[in-house]
PDB file of C-alpha atoms in Angstrom:
ATOM      1  CA  MET A   1     -22.444 -15.846 -17.986  1.00  0.00           C
ATOM      2  CA  SER A   2     -19.339 -15.977 -20.175  1.00  0.00           C
ATOM      3  CA  LYS A   3     -16.863 -14.830 -17.506  1.00  0.00           C
ATOM      4  CA  PRO A   4     -15.984 -16.955 -14.464  1.00  0.00           C
ATOM      5  CA  VAL A   5     -16.539 -13.968 -12.164  1.00  0.00           C
ATOM      6  CA  GLU A   6     -18.220 -10.616 -12.721  1.00  0.00           C
ATOM      7  CA  HIS A   7     -17.755  -7.813 -10.198  1.00  0.00           C
ATOM      8  CA  TYR A   8     -20.819  -5.715  -9.411  1.00  0.00           C
ATOM      9  CA  LEU A   9     -20.110  -3.650  -6.308  1.00  0.00           C
ATOM     10  CA  CYS A  10     -17.633  -3.624  -3.438  1.00  0.00           C
ATOM     11  CA  GLY A  11     -16.830  -1.455  -0.463  1.00  0.00           C
ATOM     12  CA  LYS A  12     -15.780  -1.096   3.138  1.00  0.00           C
ATOM     13  CA  PHE A  13     -18.586  -0.740   5.671  1.00  0.00           C
ATOM     14  CA  ILE A  14     -18.022   1.083   8.978  1.00  0.00           C
ATOM     15  CA  SER A  15     -20.555   1.497  11.783  1.00  0.00           C
ATOM     16  CA  GLU A  16     -20.012   3.218  15.117  1.00  0.00           C
ATOM     17  CA  GLY A  17     -22.505   0.850  16.742  1.00  0.00           C
ATOM     18  CA  ASN A  18     -26.245   0.324  17.187  1.00  0.00           C
ATOM     19  CA  TRP A  19     -26.538  -1.296  13.747  1.00  0.00           C
ATOM     20  CA  SER A  20     -27.943  -4.435  12.165  1.00  0.00           C
ATOM     21  CA  HIS A  21     -27.816  -5.731   8.600  1.00  0.00           C
ATOM     22  CA  MET A  22     -30.803  -4.888   6.393  1.00  0.00           C
ATOM     23  CA  ARG A  23     -33.166  -7.615   5.241  1.00  0.00           C
ATOM     24  CA  ARG A  24     -32.811  -8.434   1.541  1.00  0.00           C
ATOM     25  CA  SER A  25     -32.461 -11.082  -1.138  1.00  0.00           C
ATOM     26  CA  MET A  26     -30.142 -10.367  -4.075  1.00  0.00           C
ATOM     27  CA  PRO A  27     -29.571 -11.995  -7.487  1.00  0.00           C
ATOM     28  CA  VAL A  28     -25.792 -11.954  -6.861  1.00  0.00           C
ATOM     29  CA  HIS A  29     -23.474 -13.487  -4.271  1.00  0.00           C
ATOM     30  CA  GLU A  30     -21.896 -11.502  -1.442  1.00  0.00           C
ATOM     31  CA  ILE A  31     -18.693 -12.140   0.479  1.00  0.00           C
ATOM     32  CA  ILE A  32     -17.962 -10.325   3.726  1.00  0.00           C
ATOM     33  CA  LEU A  33     -14.537 -10.173   5.383  1.00  0.00           C
ATOM     34  CA  MET A  34     -15.019  -9.038   8.971  1.00  0.00           C
ATOM     35  CA  LEU A  35     -12.481  -6.518  10.276  1.00  0.00           C
ATOM     36  CA  GLU A  36     -13.848  -5.400  13.638  1.00  0.00           C
ATOM     37  CA  GLY A  37     -16.687  -6.137  16.017  1.00  0.00           C
ATOM     38  CA  GLU A  38     -19.430  -8.746  15.826  1.00  0.00           C
ATOM     39  CA  MET A  39     -22.203  -8.978  13.249  1.00  0.00           C
ATOM     40  CA  TYR A  40     -25.350 -11.002  13.876  1.00  0.00           C
ATOM     41  CA  ILE A  41     -26.700 -12.122  10.523  1.00  0.00           C
ATOM     42  CA  ALA A  42     -28.911 -14.912   9.217  1.00  0.00           C
ATOM     43  CA  GLU A  43     -29.262 -16.584   5.839  1.00  0.00           C
ATOM     44  CA  ASP A  44     -32.838 -17.837   5.604  1.00  0.00           C
ATOM     45  CA  GLU A  45     -33.252 -19.571   8.997  1.00  0.00           C
ATOM     46  CA  GLU A  46     -29.541 -20.175   9.761  1.00  0.00           C
ATOM     47  CA  LYS A  47     -28.011 -17.653  12.179  1.00  0.00           C
ATOM     48  CA  TYR A  48     -24.318 -16.657  12.371  1.00  0.00           C
ATOM     49  CA  VAL A  49     -22.118 -14.541  14.614  1.00  0.00           C
ATOM     50  CA  VAL A  50     -19.355 -13.093  12.445  1.00  0.00           C
ATOM     51  CA  ARG A  51     -16.190 -11.825  14.153  1.00  0.00           C
ATOM     52  CA  ALA A  52     -12.861 -10.300  13.090  1.00  0.00           C
ATOM     53  CA  HIS A  53     -11.026 -12.388  10.428  1.00  0.00           C
ATOM     54  CA  ASP A  54     -14.196 -14.359   9.693  1.00  0.00           C
ATOM     55  CA  LEU A  55     -15.387 -14.851   6.138  1.00  0.00           C
ATOM     56  CA  LEU A  56     -19.096 -14.994   5.308  1.00  0.00           C
ATOM     57  CA  PHE A  57     -20.369 -16.236   1.945  1.00  0.00           C
ATOM     58  CA  LEU A  58     -23.993 -15.270   1.265  1.00  0.00           C
ATOM     59  CA  LYS A  59     -25.598 -17.027  -1.696  1.00  0.00           C
ATOM     60  CA  ALA A  60     -27.636 -15.363  -4.413  1.00  0.00           C
ATOM     61  CA  GLY A  61     -31.401 -15.788  -4.118  1.00  0.00           C
ATOM     62  CA  HIS A  62     -31.409 -16.352  -0.351  1.00  0.00           C
ATOM     63  CA  THR A  63     -32.768 -13.970   2.273  1.00  0.00           C
ATOM     64  CA  HIS A  64     -30.189 -12.258   4.485  1.00  0.00           C
ATOM     65  CA  TYR A  65     -30.997 -10.165   7.540  1.00  0.00           C
ATOM     66  CA  GLY A  66     -29.637  -9.016  10.862  1.00  0.00           C
ATOM     67  CA  TYR A  67     -31.300 -10.830  13.737  1.00  0.00           C
ATOM     68  CA  ARG A  68     -29.718  -8.750  16.504  1.00  0.00           C
ATOM     69  CA  VAL A  69     -28.293  -5.236  16.829  1.00  0.00           C
ATOM     70  CA  SER A  70     -24.508  -4.832  17.065  1.00  0.00           C
ATOM     71  CA  ASP A  71     -23.985  -2.341  19.892  1.00  0.00           C
ATOM     72  CA  ALA A  72     -20.214  -1.949  19.444  1.00  0.00           C
ATOM     73  CA  PRO A  73     -18.429  -0.602  16.319  1.00  0.00           C
ATOM     74  CA  VAL A  74     -18.440  -2.887  13.278  1.00  0.00           C
ATOM     75  CA  SER A  75     -16.379  -2.797  10.085  1.00  0.00           C
ATOM     76  CA  PHE A  76     -15.975  -5.179   7.165  1.00  0.00           C
ATOM     77  CA  TYR A  77     -15.089  -5.431   3.486  1.00  0.00           C
ATOM     78  CA  TRP A  78     -17.781  -6.663   1.117  1.00  0.00           C
ATOM     79  CA  ILE A  79     -18.139  -7.609  -2.534  1.00  0.00           C
ATOM     80  CA  HIS A  80     -21.201  -8.391  -4.657  1.00  0.00           C
ATOM     81  CA  TYR A  81     -20.401 -10.584  -7.642  1.00  0.00           C
ATOM     82  CA  GLY A  82     -21.788 -13.054 -10.130  1.00  0.00           C
ATOM     83  CA  ALA A  83     -20.113 -16.370 -10.916  1.00  0.00           C
ATOM     84  CA  ALA A  84     -20.507 -19.001 -13.605  1.00  0.00           C
ATOM     85  CA  PRO A  85     -22.187 -22.249 -12.449  1.00  0.00           C
ATOM     86  CA  GLY A  86     -19.828 -24.346 -10.353  1.00  0.00           C
ATOM     87  CA  VAL A  87     -17.243 -21.568  -9.971  1.00  0.00           C
ATOM     88  CA  PHE A  88     -16.253 -20.973  -6.325  1.00  0.00           C
ATOM     89  CA  SER A  89     -19.187 -23.128  -5.268  1.00  0.00           C
ATOM     90  CA  SER A  90     -17.208 -24.819  -2.478  1.00  0.00           C
ATOM     91  CA  PHE A  91     -17.049 -21.795  -0.165  1.00  0.00           C
ATOM     92  CA  PRO A  92     -18.436 -22.624   3.292  1.00  0.00           C
ATOM     93  CA  THR A  93     -21.021 -20.123   4.466  1.00  0.00           C
ATOM     94  CA  HIS A  94     -19.029 -19.173   7.571  1.00  0.00           C
ATOM     95  CA  SER A  95     -15.314 -19.719   8.147  1.00  0.00           C
ATOM     96  CA  SER A  96     -12.134 -18.145   9.511  1.00  0.00           C
ATOM     97  CA  ILE A  97      -9.303 -17.345   7.141  1.00  0.00           C
ATOM     98  CA  GLN A  98      -5.718 -18.311   7.894  1.00  0.00           C
ATOM     99  CA  VAL A  99      -3.903 -15.187   6.660  1.00  0.00           C
ATOM    100  CA  PRO A 100      -6.259 -12.195   6.970  1.00  0.00           C
ATOM    101  CA  SER A 101      -3.541  -9.686   6.005  1.00  0.00           C
ATOM    102  CA  MET A 102      -3.392 -11.131   2.486  1.00  0.00           C
ATOM    103  CA  ALA A 103      -7.167 -10.916   2.060  1.00  0.00           C
ATOM    104  CA  ASN A 104      -7.073  -7.338   3.384  1.00  0.00           C
ATOM    105  CA  GLN A 105      -4.494  -6.367   0.762  1.00  0.00           C
ATOM    106  CA  LEU A 106      -6.535  -7.917  -2.039  1.00  0.00           C
ATOM    107  CA  PHE A 107      -9.708  -6.163  -0.926  1.00  0.00           C
ATOM    108  CA  LYS A 108      -7.775  -2.869  -0.856  1.00  0.00           C
ATOM    109  CA  GLN A 109      -6.521  -3.571  -4.366  1.00  0.00           C
ATOM    110  CA  LEU A 110     -10.060  -4.339  -5.544  1.00  0.00           C
ATOM    111  CA  LEU A 111     -11.370  -1.087  -4.054  1.00  0.00           C
ATOM    112  CA  HIS A 112      -8.505   0.748  -5.761  1.00  0.00           C
ATOM    113  CA  VAL A 113      -9.105  -0.616  -9.282  1.00  0.00           C
ATOM    114  CA  CYS A 114     -12.895  -1.041  -9.308  1.00  0.00           C
ATOM    115  CA  SER A 115     -13.422   2.488 -10.655  1.00  0.00           C
ATOM    116  CA  PHE A 116     -10.901   2.082 -13.496  1.00  0.00           C
ATOM    117  CA  SER A 117     -12.732  -0.323 -15.806  1.00  0.00           C
ATOM    118  CA  PRO A 118     -15.088  -3.316 -15.523  1.00  0.00           C
ATOM    119  CA  GLU A 119     -12.370  -5.593 -16.905  1.00  0.00           C
ATOM    120  CA  GLU A 120      -9.864  -4.598 -14.213  1.00  0.00           C
ATOM    121  CA  ALA A 121     -12.504  -4.932 -11.508  1.00  0.00           C
ATOM    122  CA  ASP A 122     -13.432  -8.415 -12.763  1.00  0.00           C
ATOM    123  CA  ALA A 123      -9.757  -9.446 -12.793  1.00  0.00           C
ATOM    124  CA  ALA A 124      -9.190  -8.130  -9.262  1.00  0.00           C
ATOM    125  CA  ALA A 125     -12.357  -9.866  -8.028  1.00  0.00           C
ATOM    126  CA  LEU A 126     -11.256 -13.147  -9.605  1.00  0.00           C
ATOM    127  CA  LEU A 127      -7.846 -12.842  -7.936  1.00  0.00           C
ATOM    128  CA  LEU A 128      -9.484 -12.133  -4.576  1.00  0.00           C
ATOM    129  CA  LEU A 129     -11.835 -15.117  -4.817  1.00  0.00           C
ATOM    130  CA  LYS A 130      -9.032 -17.447  -5.901  1.00  0.00           C
ATOM    131  CA  GLU A 131      -6.950 -16.375  -2.919  1.00  0.00           C
ATOM    132  CA  LEU A 132      -9.859 -16.784  -0.499  1.00  0.00           C
ATOM    133  CA  GLU A 133     -10.514 -20.248  -1.919  1.00  0.00           C
ATOM    134  CA  ARG A 134      -6.863 -21.227  -1.451  1.00  0.00           C
ATOM    135  CA  ASN A 135      -6.867 -19.696   2.020  1.00  0.00           C
ATOM    136  CA  LEU A 136      -9.566 -22.125   3.098  1.00  0.00           C
ATOM    137  CA  GLN A 137      -7.652 -25.181   1.885  1.00  0.00           C
ATOM    138  CA  THR A 138      -5.524 -27.268   4.239  1.00  0.00           C
ATOM    139  CA  ASP A 139      -2.444 -27.068   1.992  1.00  0.00           C
ATOM    140  CA  TYR A 140      -2.728 -23.291   1.717  1.00  0.00           C
ATOM    141  CA  ARG A 141       0.224 -21.338   0.275  1.00  0.00           C
ATOM    142  CA  PRO A 142      -0.799 -17.762   1.077  1.00  0.00           C
ATOM    143  CA  HIS A 143       1.184 -15.866  -1.528  1.00  0.00           C
ATOM    144  CA  SER A 144       0.941 -18.085  -4.598  1.00  0.00           C
ATOM    145  CA  ALA A 145      -2.173 -16.599  -6.230  1.00  0.00           C
ATOM    146  CA  VAL A 146      -0.972 -13.025  -5.775  1.00  0.00           C
ATOM    147  CA  VAL A 147       2.525 -13.817  -7.027  1.00  0.00           C
ATOM    148  CA  ASP A 148       1.071 -15.559 -10.082  1.00  0.00           C
ATOM    149  CA  HIS A 149      -0.885 -12.407 -10.853  1.00  0.00           C
ATOM    150  CA  ILE A 150       2.179 -10.194 -10.333  1.00  0.00           C
ATOM    151  CA  CYS A 151       4.300 -12.381 -12.614  1.00  0.00           C
ATOM    152  CA  LYS A 152       1.667 -12.286 -15.350  1.00  0.00           C
ATOM    153  CA  TRP A 153       1.575  -8.499 -15.069  1.00  0.00           C
ATOM    154  CA  VAL A 154       5.380  -8.354 -15.319  1.00  0.00           C
ATOM    155  CA  ASP A 155       5.313 -10.556 -18.410  1.00  0.00           C
ATOM    156  CA  ILE A 156       2.760  -8.307 -20.125  1.00  0.00           C
ATOM    157  CA  HIS A 157       4.805  -5.184 -19.335  1.00  0.00           C
ATOM    158  CA  LEU A 158       8.340  -6.442 -20.051  1.00  0.00           C
ATOM    159  CA  HIS A 159       8.625  -3.926 -22.901  1.00  0.00           C
ATOM    160  CA  THR A 160       8.327  -1.052 -20.418  1.00  0.00           C
ATOM    161  CA  ASN A 161      10.976   0.328 -18.098  1.00  0.00           C
ATOM    162  CA  MET A 162       9.102  -0.917 -15.017  1.00  0.00           C
ATOM    163  CA  THR A 163      10.546  -0.694 -11.508  1.00  0.00           C
ATOM    164  CA  VAL A 164       9.834  -2.519  -8.264  1.00  0.00           C
ATOM    165  CA  ASN A 165       8.357   0.700  -6.855  1.00  0.00           C
ATOM    166  CA  GLN A 166       5.934   1.000  -9.764  1.00  0.00           C
ATOM    167  CA  ILE A 167       4.813  -2.615  -9.442  1.00  0.00           C
ATOM    168  CA  ALA A 168       4.355  -2.247  -5.677  1.00  0.00           C
ATOM    169  CA  GLU A 169       2.198   0.816  -6.295  1.00  0.00           C
ATOM    170  CA  GLN A 170       0.208  -1.005  -8.984  1.00  0.00           C
ATOM    171  CA  PHE A 171      -0.644  -3.833  -6.558  1.00  0.00           C
ATOM    172  CA  ASN A 172      -0.961  -1.610  -3.479  1.00  0.00           C
ATOM    173  CA  PHE A 173       1.877  -3.342  -1.576  1.00  0.00           C
ATOM    174  CA  ASN A 174       5.011  -2.105   0.165  1.00  0.00           C
ATOM    175  CA  LYS A 175       8.007  -2.595  -2.195  1.00  0.00           C
ATOM    176  CA  ASP A 176       9.980  -4.677   0.321  1.00  0.00           C
ATOM    177  CA  TYR A 177       6.956  -6.826   1.111  1.00  0.00           C
ATOM    178  CA  ILE A 178       6.145  -7.530  -2.543  1.00  0.00           C
ATOM    179  CA  SER A 179       9.765  -8.470  -3.261  1.00  0.00           C
ATOM    180  CA  LYS A 180       9.871 -10.887  -0.315  1.00  0.00           C
ATOM    181  CA  MET A 181       6.568 -12.387  -1.412  1.00  0.00           C
ATOM    182  CA  VAL A 182       7.952 -13.065  -4.910  1.00  0.00           C
ATOM    183  CA  LYS A 183      11.147 -14.508  -3.432  1.00  0.00           C
ATOM    184  CA  ARG A 184       9.165 -17.021  -1.349  1.00  0.00           C
ATOM    185  CA  GLU A 185       7.497 -18.366  -4.489  1.00  0.00           C
ATOM    186  CA  LYS A 186      10.164 -17.878  -7.156  1.00  0.00           C
ATOM    187  CA  GLY A 187      13.439 -18.113  -5.225  1.00  0.00           C
ATOM    188  CA  VAL A 188      14.559 -14.606  -6.227  1.00  0.00           C
ATOM    189  CA  GLY A 189      13.370 -11.112  -5.369  1.00  0.00           C
ATOM    190  CA  LEU A 190      11.192  -9.070  -7.697  1.00  0.00           C
ATOM    191  CA  LYS A 191      14.049  -7.047  -9.209  1.00  0.00           C
ATOM    192  CA  ALA A 192      16.019 -10.201 -10.051  1.00  0.00           C
ATOM    193  CA  TYR A 193      12.869 -11.873 -11.368  1.00  0.00           C
ATOM    194  CA  ILE A 194      12.197  -8.974 -13.748  1.00  0.00           C
ATOM    195  CA  LEU A 195      15.773  -9.118 -15.062  1.00  0.00           C
ATOM    196  CA  THR A 196      15.584 -12.891 -15.555  1.00  0.00           C
ATOM    197  CA  GLU A 197      12.348 -12.515 -17.505  1.00  0.00           C
ATOM    198  CA  ARG A 198      13.828  -9.719 -19.637  1.00  0.00           C
ATOM    199  CA  MET A 199      16.727 -11.997 -20.545  1.00  0.00           C
ATOM    200  CA  ARG A 200      14.381 -14.889 -21.269  1.00  0.00           C
ATOM    201  CA  ARG A 201      12.342 -12.665 -23.582  1.00  0.00           C
ATOM    202  CA  ALA A 202      15.515 -11.394 -25.277  1.00  0.00           C
ATOM    203  CA  LYS A 203      16.703 -14.941 -25.975  1.00  0.00           C
ATOM    204  CA  GLN A 204      13.311 -15.884 -27.405  1.00  0.00           C
ATOM    205  CA  LEU A 205      13.401 -12.893 -29.747  1.00  0.00           C
ATOM    206  CA  LEU A 206      17.003 -13.564 -30.779  1.00  0.00           C
ATOM    207  CA  LEU A 207      16.074 -17.125 -31.660  1.00  0.00           C
ATOM    208  CA  ASN A 208      12.650 -16.667 -33.218  1.00  0.00           C
ATOM    209  CA  THR A 209      12.749 -13.269 -34.960  1.00  0.00           C
ATOM    210  CA  ASN A 210      14.931 -11.295 -37.347  1.00  0.00           C
ATOM    211  CA  ALA A 211      14.669  -8.156 -35.220  1.00  0.00           C
ATOM    212  CA  SER A 212      17.901  -6.252 -34.690  1.00  0.00           C
ATOM    213  CA  VAL A 213      19.595  -6.427 -31.307  1.00  0.00           C
ATOM    214  CA  LYS A 214      18.708  -2.779 -30.762  1.00  0.00           C
ATOM    215  CA  GLU A 215      15.025  -3.479 -31.460  1.00  0.00           C
ATOM    216  CA  ILE A 216      15.103  -6.454 -29.104  1.00  0.00           C
ATOM    217  CA  ALA A 217      16.650  -4.314 -26.373  1.00  0.00           C
ATOM    218  CA  ALA A 218      13.715  -1.902 -26.647  1.00  0.00           C
ATOM    219  CA  GLN A 219      11.170  -4.742 -26.663  1.00  0.00           C
ATOM    220  CA  CYS A 220      12.693  -6.018 -23.409  1.00  0.00           C
ATOM    221  CA  GLY A 221      12.376  -2.681 -21.617  1.00  0.00           C
ATOM    222  CA  PHE A 222      15.913  -1.338 -22.095  1.00  0.00           C
ATOM    223  CA  ASN A 223      16.042   2.312 -23.142  1.00  0.00           C
ATOM    224  CA  ASP A 224      19.847   2.182 -22.956  1.00  0.00           C
ATOM    225  CA  TYR A 225      21.181  -0.106 -25.702  1.00  0.00           C
ATOM    226  CA  LYS A 226      24.681  -0.325 -24.214  1.00  0.00           C
ATOM    227  CA  LEU A 227      23.236  -1.275 -20.828  1.00  0.00           C
ATOM    228  CA  PHE A 228      21.318  -4.085 -22.534  1.00  0.00           C
ATOM    229  CA  LEU A 229      24.533  -5.379 -24.147  1.00  0.00           C
ATOM    230  CA  ARG A 230      26.405  -5.325 -20.817  1.00  0.00           C
ATOM    231  CA  THR A 231      23.528  -6.904 -18.910  1.00  0.00           C
ATOM    232  CA  PHE A 232      23.026  -9.663 -21.470  1.00  0.00           C
ATOM    233  CA  LYS A 233      26.720 -10.585 -21.444  1.00  0.00           C
ATOM    234  CA  GLN A 234      26.841 -10.597 -17.629  1.00  0.00           C
ATOM    235  CA  HIS A 235      23.738 -12.779 -17.494  1.00  0.00           C
ATOM    236  CA  GLU A 236      24.448 -15.176 -20.387  1.00  0.00           C
ATOM    237  CA  GLY A 237      28.241 -15.122 -20.765  1.00  0.00           C
ATOM    238  CA  ASN A 238      28.231 -13.845 -24.353  1.00  0.00           C
ATOM    239  CA  THR A 239      26.830 -10.950 -26.380  1.00  0.00           C
ATOM    240  CA  PRO A 240      23.382 -11.070 -27.987  1.00  0.00           C
ATOM    241  CA  THR A 241      24.951 -11.393 -31.444  1.00  0.00           C
ATOM    242  CA  GLU A 242      27.222 -14.228 -30.297  1.00  0.00           C
ATOM    243  CA  TYR A 243      24.239 -15.961 -28.686  1.00  0.00           C
ATOM    244  CA  ARG A 244      22.184 -15.690 -31.884  1.00  0.00           C
ATOM    245  CA  ASN A 245      25.044 -16.834 -34.134  1.00  0.00           C
ATOM    246  CA  HIS A 246      25.768 -19.796 -31.854  1.00  0.00           C
ATOM    247  CA  LEU A 247      22.122 -20.884 -32.001  1.00  0.00           C
ATOM    248  CA  TYR A 248      22.013 -20.587 -35.785  1.00  0.00           C
ATOM    249  CA  SER A 249      25.251 -22.560 -36.048  1.00  0.00           C
ATOM    250  CA  THR A 250      23.893 -25.292 -33.774  1.00  0.00           C
ATOM    251  CA  GLN A 251      20.682 -25.558 -35.786  1.00  0.00           C
ATOM    252  CA  LEU A 252      22.604 -25.807 -39.070  1.00  0.00           C
ATOM    253  CA  ASN A 253      24.843 -28.536 -37.675  1.00  0.00           C
ATOM    254  CA  ARG A 254      21.762 -30.545 -36.732  1.00  0.00           C
ATOM    255  CA  LEU A 255      20.306 -30.525 -40.239  1.00  0.00           C
TER     256      LEU A 255
END
């Protein structure tokens, strides 16, 4: 397959009790994140008891079946996916994750976007699997994969008048939580990060294009031209025109 990960199906399973997993063998992998109860499941001849916050990785082409009925309520997230050879091949079959809340959020995000388009579902599945892989490592940094994804999204949408609330809604996080998460990784909150990236983009455009300052303001997400001028001067210490002229002067002096 050309993509590292391809999402097929995902969902949240809930049973009130008196349930066991069906017997089947699938051509795709399955990952289960246990939320509640105990599930008694086997892969071929190996039996597992899966409890809350446990992760179960079931390989494609193997037979999976419940070997005992779960009397109490059971709930878990699940995803069926395909992966290129060697991609996410190091997952242990049965493990406990260190920060289940992060995995929960990413599963919720996947469930939210999976009906939008295959591309968005694949991207959300890849993000989820990367985070689960990091979660199982000894040097785990729980927020890094998610923050990387958020920052890439911000970079793509710098031309829009995005807000922290909109980004939080996009990623299905609380706005305070998402800002704190970015601050842990980047040293500044999400609002400050967006502004810093807008200024970085503005400086790149001033240096590398002949676009007018007004056009650059719009390309950096500023609908208010005067606000852009004030913000740029506060951030950089001079106006956009002064910044551009200074750079041109410096380049000429170096010739």
